[in-house]
PDB file of C-alpha atoms in Angstrom:
ATOM      1  CA  MET P  19      17.467 -12.252  -1.222  1.00  0.00           C
ATOM      2  CA  GLN P  20      16.339 -13.783  -4.503  1.00  0.00           C
ATOM      3  CA  HIS P  21      17.874 -12.599  -7.777  1.00  0.00           C
ATOM      4  CA  LEU P  22      16.098 -13.063 -11.127  1.00  0.00           C
ATOM      5  CA  SER P  23      17.244 -11.917 -14.569  1.00  0.00           C
ATOM      6  CA  THR P  24      16.289 -12.274 -18.209  1.00  0.00           C
ATOM      7  CA  ALA P  25      19.976 -12.693 -19.115  1.00  0.00           C
ATOM      8  CA  HIS P  26      19.811 -16.475 -19.371  1.00  0.00           C
ATOM      9  CA  GLN P  27      16.529 -16.642 -21.290  1.00  0.00           C
ATOM     10  CA  ALA P  28      16.407 -17.387 -25.007  1.00  0.00           C
ATOM     11  CA  PRO P  29      15.996 -14.396 -27.351  1.00  0.00           C
ATOM     12  CA  GLY P  30      12.315 -13.723 -27.898  1.00  0.00           C
ATOM     13  CA  MET P  31      11.410 -15.354 -24.577  1.00  0.00           C
ATOM     14  CA  GLN P  32      12.962 -12.751 -22.317  1.00  0.00           C
ATOM     15  CA  TYR P  33      10.010 -10.409 -22.033  1.00  0.00           C
ATOM     16  CA  ASP P  34       7.508 -13.201 -21.356  1.00  0.00           C
ATOM     17  CA  PHE P  35       9.765 -14.437 -18.569  1.00  0.00           C
ATOM     18  CA  TRP P  36       9.934 -10.923 -17.143  1.00  0.00           C
ATOM     19  CA  HIS P  37       6.200 -10.301 -17.365  1.00  0.00           C
ATOM     20  CA  ASN P  38       5.556 -13.426 -15.298  1.00  0.00           C
ATOM     21  CA  ILE P  39       7.822 -11.968 -12.616  1.00  0.00           C
ATOM     22  CA  VAL P  40       5.934  -8.667 -12.740  1.00  0.00           C
ATOM     23  CA  GLU P  41       2.590 -10.399 -12.265  1.00  0.00           C
ATOM     24  CA  THR P  42       3.944 -12.454  -9.369  1.00  0.00           C
ATOM     25  CA  SER P  43       5.726  -9.675  -7.497  1.00  0.00           C
ATOM     26  CA  PHE P  44       3.528  -6.727  -8.438  1.00  0.00           C
ATOM     27  CA  THR P  45       0.104  -6.804 -10.091  1.00  0.00           C
ATOM     28  CA  HIS P  46      -1.825  -8.474 -12.882  1.00  0.00           C
ATOM     29  CA  CYS P  47      -1.624  -6.166 -15.919  1.00  0.00           C
ATOM     30  CA  ASP P  48      -1.035  -5.817 -19.652  1.00  0.00           C
ATOM     31  CA  GLY P  49       2.579  -5.187 -20.607  1.00  0.00           C
ATOM     32  CA  ILE P  50       4.140  -3.840 -23.778  1.00  0.00           C
ATOM     33  CA  ALA P  51       7.869  -3.673 -24.536  1.00  0.00           C
ATOM     34  CA  PRO P  52       9.102  -1.751 -27.595  1.00  0.00           C
ATOM     35  CA  ASP P  53      11.648  -4.484 -28.321  1.00  0.00           C
ATOM     36  CA  ARG P  54      10.528  -7.956 -27.234  1.00  0.00           C
ATOM     37  CA  SER P  55      13.310  -9.676 -29.172  1.00  0.00           C
ATOM     38  CA  ARG P  56      16.053  -8.337 -26.886  1.00  0.00           C
ATOM     39  CA  PHE P  57      14.613  -7.382 -23.533  1.00  0.00           C
ATOM     40  CA  TYR P  58      16.787  -7.134 -20.434  1.00  0.00           C
ATOM     41  CA  ALA P  59      15.581  -6.751 -16.854  1.00  0.00           C
ATOM     42  CA  GLU P  60      16.674  -7.974 -13.457  1.00  0.00           C
ATOM     43  CA  ILE P  61      15.257  -7.897  -9.965  1.00  0.00           C
ATOM     44  CA  ASP P  62      16.331  -8.583  -6.376  1.00  0.00           C
ATOM     45  CA  ILE P  63      13.495  -9.632  -4.068  1.00  0.00           C
ATOM     46  CA  ALA P  64      13.423  -9.929  -0.274  1.00  0.00           C
ATOM     47  CA  ARG P  65      10.474 -10.734   1.962  1.00  0.00           C
ATOM     48  CA  CYS P  66       9.763  -8.862   5.171  1.00  0.00           C
ATOM     49  CA  GLY P  67       6.755 -10.479   6.807  1.00  0.00           C
ATOM     50  CA  ASP P  68       3.759  -9.803   4.551  1.00  0.00           C
ATOM     51  CA  SER P  69       5.691  -7.080   2.717  1.00  0.00           C
ATOM     52  CA  GLU P  70       8.299  -7.239  -0.021  1.00  0.00           C
ATOM     53  CA  LEU P  71      11.405  -5.237  -0.910  1.00  0.00           C
ATOM     54  CA  THR P  72      12.572  -5.147  -4.514  1.00  0.00           C
ATOM     55  CA  LEU P  73      15.339  -3.533  -6.502  1.00  0.00           C
ATOM     56  CA  LEU P  74      14.759  -3.727 -10.233  1.00  0.00           C
ATOM     57  CA  SER P  75      16.281  -2.538 -13.485  1.00  0.00           C
ATOM     58  CA  SER P  76      14.384  -2.756 -16.741  1.00  0.00           C
ATOM     59  CA  ASP P  77      14.529  -1.844 -20.410  1.00  0.00           C
ATOM     60  CA  PRO P  78      11.751   0.446 -21.718  1.00  0.00           C
ATOM     61  CA  VAL P  79       8.301  -0.941 -20.966  1.00  0.00           C
ATOM     62  CA  ARG P  80       4.681   0.068 -20.520  1.00  0.00           C
ATOM     63  CA  TYR P  81       2.122  -1.477 -18.156  1.00  0.00           C
ATOM     64  CA  ASP P  82      -1.645  -1.037 -18.021  1.00  0.00           C
ATOM     65  CA  ARG P  83      -3.677  -2.287 -15.099  1.00  0.00           C
ATOM     66  CA  LYS P  84      -7.361  -2.180 -15.994  1.00  0.00           C
ATOM     67  CA  GLU P  85     -10.668  -2.956 -14.319  1.00  0.00           C
ATOM     68  CA  ARG P  86     -10.710  -6.446 -15.849  1.00  0.00           C
ATOM     69  CA  HIS P  87      -7.374  -7.210 -14.205  1.00  0.00           C
ATOM     70  CA  ILE P  88      -8.742  -6.100 -10.837  1.00  0.00           C
ATOM     71  CA  ARG P  89     -11.810  -8.316 -11.279  1.00  0.00           C
ATOM     72  CA  GLN P  90      -9.530 -11.264 -12.023  1.00  0.00           C
ATOM     73  CA  ARG P  91      -7.208 -10.644  -9.076  1.00  0.00           C
ATOM     74  CA  ASP P  92      -7.588  -7.792  -6.644  1.00  0.00           C
ATOM     75  CA  GLU P  93      -4.362  -6.580  -5.056  1.00  0.00           C
ATOM     76  CA  GLU P  94      -4.840  -5.186  -1.555  1.00  0.00           C
ATOM     77  CA  THR P  95      -1.391  -3.641  -1.628  1.00  0.00           C
ATOM     78  CA  PHE P  96       0.342  -0.290  -1.920  1.00  0.00           C
ATOM     79  CA  PHE P  97       3.685   0.283  -3.634  1.00  0.00           C
ATOM     80  CA  ILE P  98       6.227   2.915  -2.619  1.00  0.00           C
ATOM     81  CA  SER P  99       8.670   3.356  -5.497  1.00  0.00           C
ATOM     82  CA  ALA P 100      11.892   5.354  -5.167  1.00  0.00           C
ATOM     83  CA  MET P 101      13.289   6.007  -8.650  1.00  0.00           C
ATOM     84  CA  LEU P 102      17.087   5.719  -8.692  1.00  0.00           C
ATOM     85  CA  GLU P 103      17.913   6.084 -12.401  1.00  0.00           C
ATOM     86  CA  GLY P 104      15.907   6.930 -15.513  1.00  0.00           C
ATOM     87  CA  GLY P 105      12.175   7.408 -15.183  1.00  0.00           C
ATOM     88  CA  GLY P 106       8.916   7.787 -17.005  1.00  0.00           C
ATOM     89  CA  PHE P 107       5.251   8.644 -16.597  1.00  0.00           C
ATOM     90  CA  PHE P 108       2.593   7.299 -14.274  1.00  0.00           C
ATOM     91  CA  ARG P 109      -1.160   7.868 -14.145  1.00  0.00           C
ATOM     92  CA  GLN P 110      -3.641   6.798 -11.452  1.00  0.00           C
ATOM     93  CA  ASN P 111      -6.906   8.273 -10.206  1.00  0.00           C
ATOM     94  CA  ASP P 112      -6.858  11.725 -11.853  1.00  0.00           C
ATOM     95  CA  ARG P 113      -3.118  12.277 -11.408  1.00  0.00           C
ATOM     96  CA  SER P 114      -0.519  12.156 -14.165  1.00  0.00           C
ATOM     97  CA  VAL P 115       3.008  12.490 -12.791  1.00  0.00           C
ATOM     98  CA  ARG P 116       6.575  12.271 -14.049  1.00  0.00           C
ATOM     99  CA  HIS P 117       8.405   9.631 -12.011  1.00  0.00           C
ATOM    100  CA  ASP P 118      12.015  10.696 -12.515  1.00  0.00           C
ATOM    101  CA  ALA P 119      15.220   9.869 -10.637  1.00  0.00           C
ATOM    102  CA  GLY P 120      15.027  11.102  -7.055  1.00  0.00           C
ATOM    103  CA  THR P 121      11.224  11.165  -6.887  1.00  0.00           C
ATOM    104  CA  VAL P 122       9.102   8.822  -4.780  1.00  0.00           C
ATOM    105  CA  LEU P 123       5.812   7.506  -6.132  1.00  0.00           C
ATOM    106  CA  ILE P 124       3.016   5.846  -4.164  1.00  0.00           C
ATOM    107  CA  TYR P 125       0.526   3.766  -6.099  1.00  0.00           C
ATOM    108  CA  ASP P 126      -2.439   1.567  -5.274  1.00  0.00           C
ATOM    109  CA  GLY P 127      -2.547  -2.033  -6.522  1.00  0.00           C
ATOM    110  CA  SER P 128      -6.321  -2.182  -6.105  1.00  0.00           C
ATOM    111  CA  ARG P 129      -6.986   0.533  -8.707  1.00  0.00           C
ATOM    112  CA  PRO P 130      -6.285   0.885 -12.433  1.00  0.00           C
ATOM    113  CA  TYR P 131      -3.081   2.623 -13.488  1.00  0.00           C
ATOM    114  CA  HIS P 132      -0.961   3.377 -16.540  1.00  0.00           C
ATOM    115  CA  TYR P 133       2.838   3.127 -16.304  1.00  0.00           C
ATOM    116  CA  ASP P 134       5.015   4.222 -19.267  1.00  0.00           C
ATOM    117  CA  TYR P 135       8.813   4.124 -18.962  1.00  0.00           C
ATOM    118  CA  PRO P 136      10.318   4.949 -22.381  1.00  0.00           C
ATOM    119  CA  SER P 137      13.960   4.462 -21.383  1.00  0.00           C
ATOM    120  CA  ARG P 138      15.897   2.108 -19.155  1.00  0.00           C
ATOM    121  CA  TYR P 139      15.226   2.712 -15.454  1.00  0.00           C
ATOM    122  CA  ARG P 140      16.190   1.457 -12.014  1.00  0.00           C
ATOM    123  CA  THR P 141      13.954   1.688  -8.960  1.00  0.00           C
ATOM    124  CA  ALA P 142      13.706   0.482  -5.352  1.00  0.00           C
ATOM    125  CA  LEU P 143      10.257  -0.526  -4.143  1.00  0.00           C
ATOM    126  CA  LEU P 144       8.472  -1.441  -0.973  1.00  0.00           C
ATOM    127  CA  ARG P 145       5.244  -3.393  -1.354  1.00  0.00           C
ATOM    128  CA  VAL P 146       3.037  -3.329   1.747  1.00  0.00           C
ATOM    129  CA  PRO P 147      -0.429  -4.677   2.554  1.00  0.00           C
ATOM    130  CA  ARG P 148      -3.126  -2.058   2.247  1.00  0.00           C
ATOM    131  CA  ARG P 149      -4.182  -2.585   5.870  1.00  0.00           C
ATOM    132  CA  MET P 150      -0.766  -1.381   7.087  1.00  0.00           C
ATOM    133  CA  ILE P 151      -1.225   1.921   5.244  1.00  0.00           C
ATOM    134  CA  GLU P 152      -4.855   2.272   6.342  1.00  0.00           C
ATOM    135  CA  ALA P 153      -3.771   1.889   9.959  1.00  0.00           C
ATOM    136  CA  ARG P 154      -1.553   4.973   9.591  1.00  0.00           C
ATOM    137  CA  MET P 155      -3.206   7.331   7.116  1.00  0.00           C
ATOM    138  CA  LEU P 156      -6.566   8.733   6.140  1.00  0.00           C
ATOM    139  CA  GLY P 157      -7.728   9.054   2.570  1.00  0.00           C
ATOM    140  CA  VAL P 158      -5.889   5.976   1.280  1.00  0.00           C
ATOM    141  CA  CYS P 159      -8.522   5.524  -1.426  1.00  0.00           C
ATOM    142  CA  ASP P 160      -7.203   8.746  -2.937  1.00  0.00           C
ATOM    143  CA  LEU P 161      -3.517   8.119  -2.270  1.00  0.00           C
ATOM    144  CA  GLY P 162      -2.567   6.359  -5.519  1.00  0.00           C
ATOM    145  CA  GLY P 163      -0.507   8.514  -7.849  1.00  0.00           C
ATOM    146  CA  THR P 164       0.927  10.693  -5.063  1.00  0.00           C
ATOM    147  CA  LEU P 165       4.423  11.892  -5.995  1.00  0.00           C
ATOM    148  CA  LEU P 166       7.074  13.379  -3.745  1.00  0.00           C
ATOM    149  CA  GLU P 167       9.394  15.494  -5.871  1.00  0.00           C
ATOM    150  CA  ALA P 168      13.153  14.952  -5.730  1.00  0.00           C
ATOM    151  CA  HIS P 169      13.941  18.311  -4.102  1.00  0.00           C
ATOM    152  CA  ARG P 170      11.790  17.558  -1.059  1.00  0.00           C
ATOM    153  CA  PRO P 171      13.727  16.231   1.954  1.00  0.00           C
ATOM    154  CA  GLN P 172      10.898  13.769   2.580  1.00  0.00           C
ATOM    155  CA  ALA P 173      11.648  12.072  -0.748  1.00  0.00           C
ATOM    156  CA  ALA P 174      15.296  11.615   0.228  1.00  0.00           C
ATOM    157  CA  LEU P 175      14.245  10.195   3.606  1.00  0.00           C
ATOM    158  CA  ILE P 176      11.956   7.577   2.053  1.00  0.00           C
ATOM    159  CA  ARG P 177      14.484   6.722  -0.650  1.00  0.00           C
ATOM    160  CA  ASN P 178      17.167   6.144   1.975  1.00  0.00           C
ATOM    161  CA  LEU P 179      14.851   4.070   4.173  1.00  0.00           C
ATOM    162  CA  ILE P 180      13.966   1.711   1.328  1.00  0.00           C
ATOM    163  CA  THR P 181      17.480   1.363  -0.067  1.00  0.00           C
ATOM    164  CA  ASN P 182      18.911   0.785   3.421  1.00  0.00           C
ATOM    165  CA  LEU P 183      16.391  -1.985   4.035  1.00  0.00           C
ATOM    166  CA  ILE P 184      17.373  -3.564   0.717  1.00  0.00           C
ATOM    167  CA  ASP P 185      21.067  -3.352   1.647  1.00  0.00           C
ATOM    168  CA  THR P 186      20.262  -5.025   4.965  1.00  0.00           C
ATOM    169  CA  ALA P 187      18.348  -7.778   3.156  1.00  0.00           C
ATOM    170  CA  ARG P 188      21.475  -8.615   1.157  1.00  0.00           C
ATOM    171  CA  GLU P 189      23.246  -9.583   4.377  1.00  0.00           C
ATOM    172  CA  THR P 190      20.474 -11.068   6.490  1.00  0.00           C
ATOM    173  CA  ASP P 191      16.721 -11.526   6.785  1.00  0.00           C
ATOM    174  CA  VAL P 192      14.893  -8.285   7.538  1.00  0.00           C
ATOM    175  CA  PRO P 193      12.791  -8.737  10.712  1.00  0.00           C
ATOM    176  CA  GLU P 194       9.143  -7.818  10.257  1.00  0.00           C
ATOM    177  CA  GLN P 195       9.464  -5.559  13.302  1.00  0.00           C
ATOM    178  CA  PHE P 196      11.634  -3.230  11.179  1.00  0.00           C
ATOM    179  CA  LEU P 197       8.616  -2.418   9.044  1.00  0.00           C
ATOM    180  CA  SER P 198       6.483  -0.708  11.686  1.00  0.00           C
ATOM    181  CA  PRO P 199       8.838   2.233  12.428  1.00  0.00           C
ATOM    182  CA  THR P 200       9.717   2.433   8.727  1.00  0.00           C
ATOM    183  CA  LEU P 201       6.059   2.838   7.759  1.00  0.00           C
ATOM    184  CA  ASP P 202       5.514   5.328  10.565  1.00  0.00           C
ATOM    185  CA  LEU P 203       8.344   7.456   9.150  1.00  0.00           C
ATOM    186  CA  ILE P 204       7.090   7.074   5.586  1.00  0.00           C
ATOM    187  CA  SER P 205       3.523   8.000   6.569  1.00  0.00           C
ATOM    188  CA  GLY P 206       4.781  11.078   8.377  1.00  0.00           C
ATOM    189  CA  ALA P 207       6.989  12.049   5.459  1.00  0.00           C
ATOM    190  CA  VAL P 208       4.188  11.651   2.947  1.00  0.00           C
ATOM    191  CA  GLY P 209       1.870  13.714   5.120  1.00  0.00           C
ATOM    192  CA  GLN P 210       4.396  16.562   5.203  1.00  0.00           C
ATOM    193  CA  GLY P 211       5.801  16.208   1.715  1.00  0.00           C
ATOM    194  CA  ALA P 212       2.757  16.434  -0.551  1.00  0.00           C
ATOM    195  CA  PRO P 213      -0.111  18.910  -0.704  1.00  0.00           C
ATOM    196  CA  ARG P 214      -2.615  18.114   2.026  1.00  0.00           C
ATOM    197  CA  THR P 215      -5.446  17.496  -0.409  1.00  0.00           C
ATOM    198  CA  GLU P 216      -3.330  14.965  -2.295  1.00  0.00           C
ATOM    199  CA  VAL P 217      -2.632  12.867   0.775  1.00  0.00           C
ATOM    200  CA  ALA P 218      -5.550  13.174   3.131  1.00  0.00           C
ATOM    201  CA  GLY P 219      -8.198  13.025   0.427  1.00  0.00           C
ATOM    202  CA  ARG P 220     -10.345  15.756  -1.049  1.00  0.00           C
ATOM    203  CA  ASN P 221     -13.189  15.745   1.476  1.00  0.00           C
ATOM    204  CA  ASP P 222     -12.159  17.752   4.534  1.00  0.00           C
ATOM    205  CA  THR P 223     -15.483  17.063   6.269  1.00  0.00           C
ATOM    206  CA  LEU P 224     -15.122  13.313   5.841  1.00  0.00           C
ATOM    207  CA  ASN P 225     -11.555  13.306   7.116  1.00  0.00           C
ATOM    208  CA  ARG P 226     -12.485  15.436  10.112  1.00  0.00           C
ATOM    209  CA  ILE P 227     -15.187  12.909  10.990  1.00  0.00           C
ATOM    210  CA  LYS P 228     -12.788  10.010  10.498  1.00  0.00           C
ATOM    211  CA  ARG P 229     -10.237  11.590  12.816  1.00  0.00           C
ATOM    212  CA  PHE P 230     -12.916  11.899  15.492  1.00  0.00           C
ATOM    213  CA  MET P 231     -13.920   8.250  15.035  1.00  0.00           C
ATOM    214  CA  ILE P 232     -10.301   7.096  15.277  1.00  0.00           C
ATOM    215  CA  ALA P 233      -9.785   9.160  18.439  1.00  0.00           C
ATOM    216  CA  HIS P 234     -12.825   7.435  19.993  1.00  0.00           C
ATOM    217  CA  MET P 235     -12.159   4.004  18.504  1.00  0.00           C
ATOM    218  CA  ALA P 236     -11.849   2.332  21.917  1.00  0.00           C
ATOM    219  CA  GLU P 237     -15.432   3.297  22.841  1.00  0.00           C
ATOM    220  CA  GLU P 238     -17.410   0.171  22.025  1.00  0.00           C
ATOM    221  CA  ASP P 239     -20.805   1.892  22.146  1.00  0.00           C
ATOM    222  CA  LEU P 240     -19.855   4.778  19.822  1.00  0.00           C
ATOM    223  CA  SER P 241     -22.915   5.188  17.600  1.00  0.00           C
ATOM    224  CA  VAL P 242     -23.924   7.034  14.446  1.00  0.00           C
ATOM    225  CA  ALA P 243     -25.956   9.389  16.634  1.00  0.00           C
ATOM    226  CA  ASP P 244     -22.931  10.100  18.840  1.00  0.00           C
ATOM    227  CA  ILE P 245     -20.758  10.843  15.807  1.00  0.00           C
ATOM    228  CA  SER P 246     -23.403  13.054  14.203  1.00  0.00           C
ATOM    229  CA  GLU P 247     -23.920  15.082  17.372  1.00  0.00           C
ATOM    230  CA  ALA P 248     -20.213  15.515  18.051  1.00  0.00           C
ATOM    231  CA  GLN P 249     -19.474  16.572  14.473  1.00  0.00           C
ATOM    232  CA  ASN P 250     -22.547  18.804  14.084  1.00  0.00           C
ATOM    233  CA  ILE P 251     -23.866  16.901  11.078  1.00  0.00           C
ATOM    234  CA  SER P 252     -27.190  15.146  10.524  1.00  0.00           C
ATOM    235  CA  VAL P 253     -27.348  11.356  10.508  1.00  0.00           C
ATOM    236  CA  ARG P 254     -28.519  11.465   6.891  1.00  0.00           C
ATOM    237  CA  SER P 255     -25.646  13.722   5.808  1.00  0.00           C
ATOM    238  CA  LEU P 256     -23.185  11.533   7.685  1.00  0.00           C
ATOM    239  CA  GLY P 257     -24.421   8.542   5.742  1.00  0.00           C
ATOM    240  CA  ARG P 258     -24.042  10.411   2.468  1.00  0.00           C
ATOM    241  CA  VAL P 259     -20.389  11.365   2.947  1.00  0.00           C
ATOM    242  CA  PHE P 260     -19.464   7.744   3.662  1.00  0.00           C
ATOM    243  CA  ALA P 261     -21.688   6.452   0.840  1.00  0.00           C
ATOM    244  CA  ALA P 262     -19.483   8.459  -1.542  1.00  0.00           C
ATOM    245  CA  GLU P 263     -16.701   5.995  -0.614  1.00  0.00           C
ATOM    246  CA  GLY P 264     -19.012   2.994  -0.992  1.00  0.00           C
ATOM    247  CA  THR P 265     -19.402   2.289   2.715  1.00  0.00           C
ATOM    248  CA  THR P 266     -21.301   3.306   5.863  1.00  0.00           C
ATOM    249  CA  PRO P 267     -19.990   5.034   8.995  1.00  0.00           C
ATOM    250  CA  MET P 268     -20.154   1.915  11.155  1.00  0.00           C
ATOM    251  CA  SER P 269     -18.736  -0.379   8.454  1.00  0.00           C
ATOM    252  CA  TRP P 270     -15.815   1.994   8.015  1.00  0.00           C
ATOM    253  CA  LEU P 271     -15.272   2.149  11.776  1.00  0.00           C
ATOM    254  CA  ARG P 272     -15.361  -1.652  12.092  1.00  0.00           C
ATOM    255  CA  ASP P 273     -12.813  -2.041   9.275  1.00  0.00           C
ATOM    256  CA  ARG P 274     -10.597   0.622  10.807  1.00  0.00           C
ATOM    257  CA  ARG P 275     -10.795  -1.053  14.201  1.00  0.00           C
ATOM    258  CA  LEU P 276      -9.836  -4.397  12.665  1.00  0.00           C
ATOM    259  CA  ALA P 277      -6.961  -2.810  10.723  1.00  0.00           C
ATOM    260  CA  GLU P 278      -5.605  -1.184  13.876  1.00  0.00           C
ATOM    261  CA  ALA P 279      -5.951  -4.410  15.862  1.00  0.00           C
ATOM    262  CA  HIS P 280      -4.092  -6.317  13.143  1.00  0.00           C
ATOM    263  CA  ALA P 281      -1.341  -3.695  13.124  1.00  0.00           C
ATOM    264  CA  MET P 282      -1.009  -3.841  16.906  1.00  0.00           C
ATOM    265  CA  LEU P 283      -0.713  -7.633  16.880  1.00  0.00           C
ATOM    266  CA  SER P 284       1.489  -8.029  13.790  1.00  0.00           C
ATOM    267  CA  GLU P 285       3.845  -5.244  14.854  1.00  0.00           C
ATOM    268  CA  GLY P 286       4.144  -6.348  18.474  1.00  0.00           C
ATOM    269  CA  ARG P 287       2.412  -3.267  19.897  1.00  0.00           C
ATOM    270  CA  ALA P 288      -0.079  -5.349  21.907  1.00  0.00           C
ATOM    271  CA  ARG P 289       0.916  -7.813  24.597  1.00  0.00           C
ATOM    272  CA  SER P 290      -2.169  -9.963  24.044  1.00  0.00           C
ATOM    273  CA  VAL P 291      -5.168 -10.468  21.771  1.00  0.00           C
ATOM    274  CA  THR P 292      -7.422  -9.111  24.518  1.00  0.00           C
ATOM    275  CA  GLU P 293      -5.384  -5.914  24.813  1.00  0.00           C
ATOM    276  CA  ALA P 294      -5.597  -5.299  21.057  1.00  0.00           C
ATOM    277  CA  ALA P 295      -9.333  -6.020  20.984  1.00  0.00           C
ATOM    278  CA  TYR P 296     -10.149  -3.713  23.898  1.00  0.00           C
ATOM    279  CA  ALA P 297      -7.913  -0.927  22.579  1.00  0.00           C
ATOM    280  CA  CYS P 298      -9.858  -1.010  19.307  1.00  0.00           C
ATOM    281  CA  GLY P 299     -13.363  -1.054  20.785  1.00  0.00           C
ATOM    282  CA  PHE P 300     -14.122  -4.778  20.762  1.00  0.00           C
ATOM    283  CA  ARG P 301     -15.435  -6.119  24.062  1.00  0.00           C
ATOM    284  CA  ASP P 302     -16.968  -9.282  22.575  1.00  0.00           C
ATOM    285  CA  LEU P 303     -13.845 -11.362  21.935  1.00  0.00           C
ATOM    286  CA  SER P 304     -15.748 -14.087  20.064  1.00  0.00           C
ATOM    287  CA  TYR P 305     -17.129 -11.550  17.606  1.00  0.00           C
ATOM    288  CA  PHE P 306     -13.725  -9.935  17.313  1.00  0.00           C
ATOM    289  CA  GLY P 307     -12.111 -13.278  16.489  1.00  0.00           C
ATOM    290  CA  ARG P 308     -14.697 -14.123  13.813  1.00  0.00           C
ATOM    291  CA  ALA P 309     -14.551 -10.693  12.176  1.00  0.00           C
ATOM    292  CA  PHE P 310     -10.738 -10.670  12.271  1.00  0.00           C
ATOM    293  CA  LYS P 311     -10.424 -14.092  10.639  1.00  0.00           C
ATOM    294  CA  LYS P 312     -12.967 -13.179   7.960  1.00  0.00           C
ATOM    295  CA  ALA P 313     -10.984 -10.026   7.152  1.00  0.00           C
ATOM    296  CA  TYR P 314      -7.449 -11.470   7.262  1.00  0.00           C
ATOM    297  CA  GLY P 315      -7.714 -15.243   6.908  1.00  0.00           C
ATOM    298  CA  LYS P 316      -5.938 -15.805  10.243  1.00  0.00           C
ATOM    299  CA  THR P 317      -7.081 -15.647  13.832  1.00  0.00           C
ATOM    300  CA  PRO P 318      -5.775 -12.838  16.051  1.00  0.00           C
ATOM    301  CA  ARG P 319      -3.730 -15.365  18.002  1.00  0.00           C
ATOM    302  CA  GLN P 320      -2.098 -16.714  14.828  1.00  0.00           C
ATOM    303  CA  VAL P 321      -1.056 -13.193  13.799  1.00  0.00           C
ATOM    304  CA  SER P 322       0.281 -12.459  17.275  1.00  0.00           C
ATOM    305  CA  THR P 323       2.218 -15.751  17.346  1.00  0.00           C
ATOM    306  CA  LEU P 324       3.820 -15.011  13.984  1.00  0.00           C
ATOM    307  CA  CYS P 325       5.083 -11.693  15.337  1.00  0.00           C
ATOM    308  CA  HIS P 326       6.599 -13.231  18.417  1.00  0.00           C
TER     309      HIS P 326
END
């Protein structure tokens, strides 16, 4: 586990040092500290495959991630933040929440957000690739800014999972295989711990259709006409509900298939590349390999080898 602190930086240089850490470990953003002349923060960082565990303490600070930051460097990641001490205010999508001690916040690195913490705070975070969340939950485009309140047992479960992983990382490397059951538990807890419309998205029709498509993912010849008929919706209307998310039914299904195949391979749930491809509706292995590498920068075999 790596430990970084502003303690040994020269006065006046401490915040700049810290902001570089923030942009490396979190997202590209604007940062403002009320007192830049004497700024203290520290962080412990541990890698877990493509994910990252962090425990950080910081003096008061405010961060703004704007569209221009996303254009400069898109972050296909989600953050799950368990506040341990202190707190502040967070805004993403159309949600403004109070992220106090005991609460768990989920935010999306690929969308703008505003983060204002007016007093010293301490938090434990899990940063995970977006694809690992998409493989487990619907409505991830609308997930950012979801808060689990401190009195909910689901918040305590997630907080304990993250802090226990961090404690483990202090003693030894955390195997990537630990992440799969952890994310399964977190996804289940989030689904039960927040209002349904705040987790699954606001379009019940769209999510019903997506659930059907996921259930029939292994059927290679599943078509727009099949989906429309099964869901009692016209082809044109089906196109419209997906267009609202900036995609098409078949593009969404292809991306979901690839995300599930990646999850199966990276988490050791498939014994071979062929098994993962077939389970996700790909019978043409050459096409599967090309699409997978374009999406993830690695071949299916490379991802499977890394897991094993």
